PDB file of C-alpha atoms in Angstrom:
ATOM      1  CA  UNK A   1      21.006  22.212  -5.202  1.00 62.00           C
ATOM      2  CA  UNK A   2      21.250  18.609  -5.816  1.00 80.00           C
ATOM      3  CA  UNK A   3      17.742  16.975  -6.009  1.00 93.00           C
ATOM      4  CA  UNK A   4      16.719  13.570  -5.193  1.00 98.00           C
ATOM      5  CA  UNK A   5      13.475  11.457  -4.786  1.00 98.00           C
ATOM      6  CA  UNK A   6      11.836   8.376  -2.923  1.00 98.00           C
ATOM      7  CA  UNK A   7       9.643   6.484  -4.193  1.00 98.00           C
ATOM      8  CA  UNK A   8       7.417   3.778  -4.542  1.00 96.00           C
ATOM      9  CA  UNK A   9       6.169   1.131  -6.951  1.00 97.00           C
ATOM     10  CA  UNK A  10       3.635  -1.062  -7.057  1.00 96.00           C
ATOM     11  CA  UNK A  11       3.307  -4.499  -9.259  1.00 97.00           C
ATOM     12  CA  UNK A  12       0.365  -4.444 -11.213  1.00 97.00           C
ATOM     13  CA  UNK A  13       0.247  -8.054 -11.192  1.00 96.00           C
ATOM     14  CA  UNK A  14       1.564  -8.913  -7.771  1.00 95.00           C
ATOM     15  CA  UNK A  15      -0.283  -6.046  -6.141  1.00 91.00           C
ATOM     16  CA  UNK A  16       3.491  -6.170  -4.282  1.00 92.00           C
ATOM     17  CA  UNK A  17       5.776  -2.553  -3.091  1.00 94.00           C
ATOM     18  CA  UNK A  18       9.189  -1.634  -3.856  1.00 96.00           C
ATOM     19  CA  UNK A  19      10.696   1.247  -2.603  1.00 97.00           C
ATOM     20  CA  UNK A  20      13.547   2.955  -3.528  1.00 98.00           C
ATOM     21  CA  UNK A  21      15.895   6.623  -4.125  1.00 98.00           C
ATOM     22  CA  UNK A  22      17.205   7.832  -6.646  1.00 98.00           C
ATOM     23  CA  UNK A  23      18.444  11.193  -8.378  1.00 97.00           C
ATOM     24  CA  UNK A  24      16.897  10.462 -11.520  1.00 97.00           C
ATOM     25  CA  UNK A  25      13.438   9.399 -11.111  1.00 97.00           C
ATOM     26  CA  UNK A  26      12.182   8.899 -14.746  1.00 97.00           C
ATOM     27  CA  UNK A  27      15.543   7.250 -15.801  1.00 98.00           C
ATOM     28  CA  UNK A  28      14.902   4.630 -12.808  1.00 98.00           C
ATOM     29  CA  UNK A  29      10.936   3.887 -13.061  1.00 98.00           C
ATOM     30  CA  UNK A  30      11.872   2.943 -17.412  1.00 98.00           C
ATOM     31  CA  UNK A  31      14.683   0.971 -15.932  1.00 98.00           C
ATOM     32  CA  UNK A  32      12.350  -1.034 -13.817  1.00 98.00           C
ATOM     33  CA  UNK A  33       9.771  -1.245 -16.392  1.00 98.00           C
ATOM     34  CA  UNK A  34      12.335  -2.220 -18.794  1.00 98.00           C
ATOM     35  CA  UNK A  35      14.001  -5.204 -16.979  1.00 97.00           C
ATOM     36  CA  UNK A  36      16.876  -3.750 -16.358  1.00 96.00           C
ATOM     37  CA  UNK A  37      16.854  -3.878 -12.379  1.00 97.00           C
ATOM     38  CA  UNK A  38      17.721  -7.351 -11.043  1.00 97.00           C
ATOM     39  CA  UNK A  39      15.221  -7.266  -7.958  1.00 96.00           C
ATOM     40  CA  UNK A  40      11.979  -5.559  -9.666  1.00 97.00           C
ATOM     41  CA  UNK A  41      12.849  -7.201 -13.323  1.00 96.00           C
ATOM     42  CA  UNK A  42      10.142 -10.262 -12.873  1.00 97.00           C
ATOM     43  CA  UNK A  43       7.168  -8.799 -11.228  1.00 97.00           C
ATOM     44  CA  UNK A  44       6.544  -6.357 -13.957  1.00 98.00           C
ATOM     45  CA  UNK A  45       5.038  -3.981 -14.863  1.00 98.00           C
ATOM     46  CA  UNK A  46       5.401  -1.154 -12.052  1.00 98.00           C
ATOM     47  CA  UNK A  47       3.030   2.053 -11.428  1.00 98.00           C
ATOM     48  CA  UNK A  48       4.420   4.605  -9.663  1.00 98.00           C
ATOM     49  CA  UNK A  49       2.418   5.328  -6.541  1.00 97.00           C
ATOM     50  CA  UNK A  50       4.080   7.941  -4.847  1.00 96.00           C
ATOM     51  CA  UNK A  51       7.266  10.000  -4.973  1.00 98.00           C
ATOM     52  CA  UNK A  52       8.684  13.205  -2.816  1.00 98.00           C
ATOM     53  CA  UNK A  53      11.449  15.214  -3.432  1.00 98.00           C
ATOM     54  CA  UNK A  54      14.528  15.879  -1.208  1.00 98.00           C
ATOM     55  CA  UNK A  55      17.392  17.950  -0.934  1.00 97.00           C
ATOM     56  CA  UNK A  56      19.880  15.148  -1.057  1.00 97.00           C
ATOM     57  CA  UNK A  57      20.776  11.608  -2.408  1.00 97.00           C
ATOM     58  CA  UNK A  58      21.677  10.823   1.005  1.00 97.00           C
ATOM     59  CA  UNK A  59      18.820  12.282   2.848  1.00 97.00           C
ATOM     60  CA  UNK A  60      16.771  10.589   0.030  1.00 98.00           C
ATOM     61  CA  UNK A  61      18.652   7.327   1.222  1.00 97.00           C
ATOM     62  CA  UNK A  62      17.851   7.894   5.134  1.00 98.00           C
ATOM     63  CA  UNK A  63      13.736   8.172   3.767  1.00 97.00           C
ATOM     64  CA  UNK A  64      14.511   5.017   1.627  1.00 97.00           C
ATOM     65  CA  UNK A  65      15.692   2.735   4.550  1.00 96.00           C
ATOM     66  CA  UNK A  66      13.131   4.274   7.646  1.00 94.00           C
ATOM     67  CA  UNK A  67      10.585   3.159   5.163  1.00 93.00           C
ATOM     68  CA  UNK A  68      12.367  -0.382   4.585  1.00 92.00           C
ATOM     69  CA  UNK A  69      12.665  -0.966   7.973  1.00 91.00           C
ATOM     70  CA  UNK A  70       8.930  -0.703   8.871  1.00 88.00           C
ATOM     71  CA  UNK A  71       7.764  -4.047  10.129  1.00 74.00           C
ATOM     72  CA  UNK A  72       4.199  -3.502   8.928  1.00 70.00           C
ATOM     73  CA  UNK A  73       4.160  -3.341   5.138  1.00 65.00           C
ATOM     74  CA  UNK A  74       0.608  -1.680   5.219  1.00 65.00           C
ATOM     75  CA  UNK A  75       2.173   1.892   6.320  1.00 63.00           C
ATOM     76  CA  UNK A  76       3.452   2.014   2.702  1.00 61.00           C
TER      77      UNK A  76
END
């Protein structure tokens, strides 16, 4: 079984979200700690708030972009 999270991240600076999936979720929260994610890279650094597994990248995905598509940022 292939495992995949979403997750969020919050700017300690900016007090700003970013969501995101991924399969590998310690290898992605360094890489947006570290810089080396174009769209998280200057609002540094990032806690991670929340994360939940899934059974699939793509399902993973699906979460990722329901959550995106929210029109009122304070659900997240």
């Amino acid at each position: 079984m292939t495992r995949a999270f979403v997750y969020i991240l919050r700017s300690r600076i900016f007090k700003s979200y970013y969501v995101g999936s991924t399969a590998d979720i310690d290898r992605r929260f360094r890489e947006h700690n570290s810089g080396n994610v174009i769209s998280t890279k200057h609002k540094r650094p990032w806690d991670l708030v929340f994360s939940q597994e899934y059974e699939s990248i793509e399902i993973a995905g699906s979460i990722e972009r329901k959550i995106k598509s929210w029109k009122r940022k304070d659900f997240i």
